[in-house]
Tab-separated table of C-alpha atoms in Angstrom:
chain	number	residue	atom	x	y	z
A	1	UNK	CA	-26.041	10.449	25.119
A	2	UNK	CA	-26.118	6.696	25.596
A	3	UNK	CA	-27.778	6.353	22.177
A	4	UNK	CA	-24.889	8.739	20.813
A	5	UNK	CA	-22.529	6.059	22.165
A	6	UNK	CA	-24.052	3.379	20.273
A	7	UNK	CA	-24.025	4.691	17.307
A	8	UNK	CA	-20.343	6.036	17.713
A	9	UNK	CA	-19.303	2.631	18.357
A	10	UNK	CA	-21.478	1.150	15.825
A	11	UNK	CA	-19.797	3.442	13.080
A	12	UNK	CA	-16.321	2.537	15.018
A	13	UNK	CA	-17.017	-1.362	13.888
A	14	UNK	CA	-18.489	-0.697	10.672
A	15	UNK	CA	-15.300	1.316	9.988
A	16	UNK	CA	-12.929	-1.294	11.092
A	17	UNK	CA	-14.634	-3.740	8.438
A	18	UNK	CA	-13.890	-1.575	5.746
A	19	UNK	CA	-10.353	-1.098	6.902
A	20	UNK	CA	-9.905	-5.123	7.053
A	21	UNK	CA	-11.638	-5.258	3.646
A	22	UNK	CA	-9.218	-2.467	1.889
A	23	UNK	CA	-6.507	-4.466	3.384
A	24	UNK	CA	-7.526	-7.510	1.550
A	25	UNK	CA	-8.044	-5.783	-1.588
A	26	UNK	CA	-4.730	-4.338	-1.513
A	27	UNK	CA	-3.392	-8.033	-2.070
A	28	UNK	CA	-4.820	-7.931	-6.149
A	29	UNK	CA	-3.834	-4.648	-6.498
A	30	UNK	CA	-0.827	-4.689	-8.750
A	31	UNK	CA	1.710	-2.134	-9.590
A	32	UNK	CA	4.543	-2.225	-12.119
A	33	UNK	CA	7.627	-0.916	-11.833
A	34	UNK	CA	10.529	-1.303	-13.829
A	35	UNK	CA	13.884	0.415	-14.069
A	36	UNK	CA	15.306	3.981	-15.968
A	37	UNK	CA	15.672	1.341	-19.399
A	38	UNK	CA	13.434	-1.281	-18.845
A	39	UNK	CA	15.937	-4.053	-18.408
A	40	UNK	CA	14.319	-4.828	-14.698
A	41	UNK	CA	10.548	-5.319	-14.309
A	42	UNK	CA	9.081	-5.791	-11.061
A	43	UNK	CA	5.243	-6.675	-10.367
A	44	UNK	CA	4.039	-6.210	-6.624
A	45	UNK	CA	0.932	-5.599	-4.710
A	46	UNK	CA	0.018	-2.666	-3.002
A	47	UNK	CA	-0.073	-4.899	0.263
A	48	UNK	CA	3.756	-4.982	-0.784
A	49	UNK	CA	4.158	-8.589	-1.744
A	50	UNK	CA	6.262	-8.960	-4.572
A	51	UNK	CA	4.695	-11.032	-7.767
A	52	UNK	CA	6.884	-10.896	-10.444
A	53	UNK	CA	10.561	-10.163	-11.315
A	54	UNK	CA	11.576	-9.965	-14.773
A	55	UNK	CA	15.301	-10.079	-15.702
A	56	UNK	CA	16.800	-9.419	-19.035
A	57	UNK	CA	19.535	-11.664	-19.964
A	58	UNK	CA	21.884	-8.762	-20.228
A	59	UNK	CA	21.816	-8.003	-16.773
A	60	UNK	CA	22.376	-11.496	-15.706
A	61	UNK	CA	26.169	-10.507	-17.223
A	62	UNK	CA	27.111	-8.394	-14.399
A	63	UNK	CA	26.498	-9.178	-10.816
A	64	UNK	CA	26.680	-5.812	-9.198
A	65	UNK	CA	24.639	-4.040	-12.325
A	66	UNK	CA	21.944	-6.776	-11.083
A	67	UNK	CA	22.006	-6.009	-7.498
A	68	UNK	CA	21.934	-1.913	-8.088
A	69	UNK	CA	19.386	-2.499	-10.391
A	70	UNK	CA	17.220	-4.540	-7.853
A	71	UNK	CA	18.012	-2.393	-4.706
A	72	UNK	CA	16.866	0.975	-6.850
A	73	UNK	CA	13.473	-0.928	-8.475
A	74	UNK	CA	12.474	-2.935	-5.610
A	75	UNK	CA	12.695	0.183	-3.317
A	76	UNK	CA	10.695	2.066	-6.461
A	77	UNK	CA	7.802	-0.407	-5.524
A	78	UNK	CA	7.935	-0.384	-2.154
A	79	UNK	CA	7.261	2.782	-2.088
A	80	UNK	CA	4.311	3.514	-4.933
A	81	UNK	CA	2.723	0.444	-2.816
A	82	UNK	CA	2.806	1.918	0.207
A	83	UNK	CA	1.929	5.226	-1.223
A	84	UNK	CA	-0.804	3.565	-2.590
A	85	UNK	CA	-1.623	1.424	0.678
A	86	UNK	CA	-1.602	4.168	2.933
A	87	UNK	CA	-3.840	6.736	0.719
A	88	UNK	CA	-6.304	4.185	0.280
A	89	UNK	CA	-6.716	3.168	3.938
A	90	UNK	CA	-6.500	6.987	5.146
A	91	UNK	CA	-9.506	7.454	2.962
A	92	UNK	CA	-11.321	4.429	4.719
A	93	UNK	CA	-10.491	5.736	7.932
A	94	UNK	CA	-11.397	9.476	7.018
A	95	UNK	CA	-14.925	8.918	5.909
A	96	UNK	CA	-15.653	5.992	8.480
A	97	UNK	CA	-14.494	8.362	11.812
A	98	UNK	CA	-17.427	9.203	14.121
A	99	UNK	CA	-18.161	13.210	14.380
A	100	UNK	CA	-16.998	13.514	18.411
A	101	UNK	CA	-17.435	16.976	19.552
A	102	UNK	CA	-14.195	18.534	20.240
A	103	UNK	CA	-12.064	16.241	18.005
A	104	UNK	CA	-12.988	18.887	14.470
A	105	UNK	CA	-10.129	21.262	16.249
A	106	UNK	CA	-7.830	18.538	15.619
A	107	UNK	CA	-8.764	18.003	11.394
């Protein structure tokens, strides 16, 4: 049993690495968005740092156009990155979880 432990915990650590690791590759993962026509591009990681904004000039015409047109892409991003975040670290999680008899009930 004590050996079972071990290696539980052992598999427990190893996991957490990986976690911490995905986590830091999330930071060069890039996704592009952009708006419905294109006028609003917006470049952000899938640790949901934003790296880019591009602006055509027409928008830069009409203040509220511009701040619709942020609110709706930026929120666009946001959420493929988390999407994309959360998927990636479930799957990290998943395969790294030690088999603990009782807990398959709960799968």
């Amino acid at each position: 049993m004590f050996g079972d432990m071990m290696g539980m915990m052992n598999k427990l650590k190893e996991t957490q690495e990986k976690v911490e690791a995905t986590k830091e590759r999330m930071k060069s993962v890039l996704i592009d968005e952009q708006s419905g026509d294109g006028l609003l591009k917006i470049t952000i990681t899938a640790a949901r740092e934003i790296k880019n904004i591009s602006i055509a000039d027409e928008l830069m015409e009409d203040k509220d156009q511009l701040e619709d047109y942020l609110v709706l892409t930026l929120n666009k991003a946001i959420k493929r990155a988390s999407d994309i975040n959360e998927a990636e670290l479930a799957a990290v999680a998943k395969d790294g979880m030690p088999d603990i008899p009782g807990l398959d009930q709960f799968k």
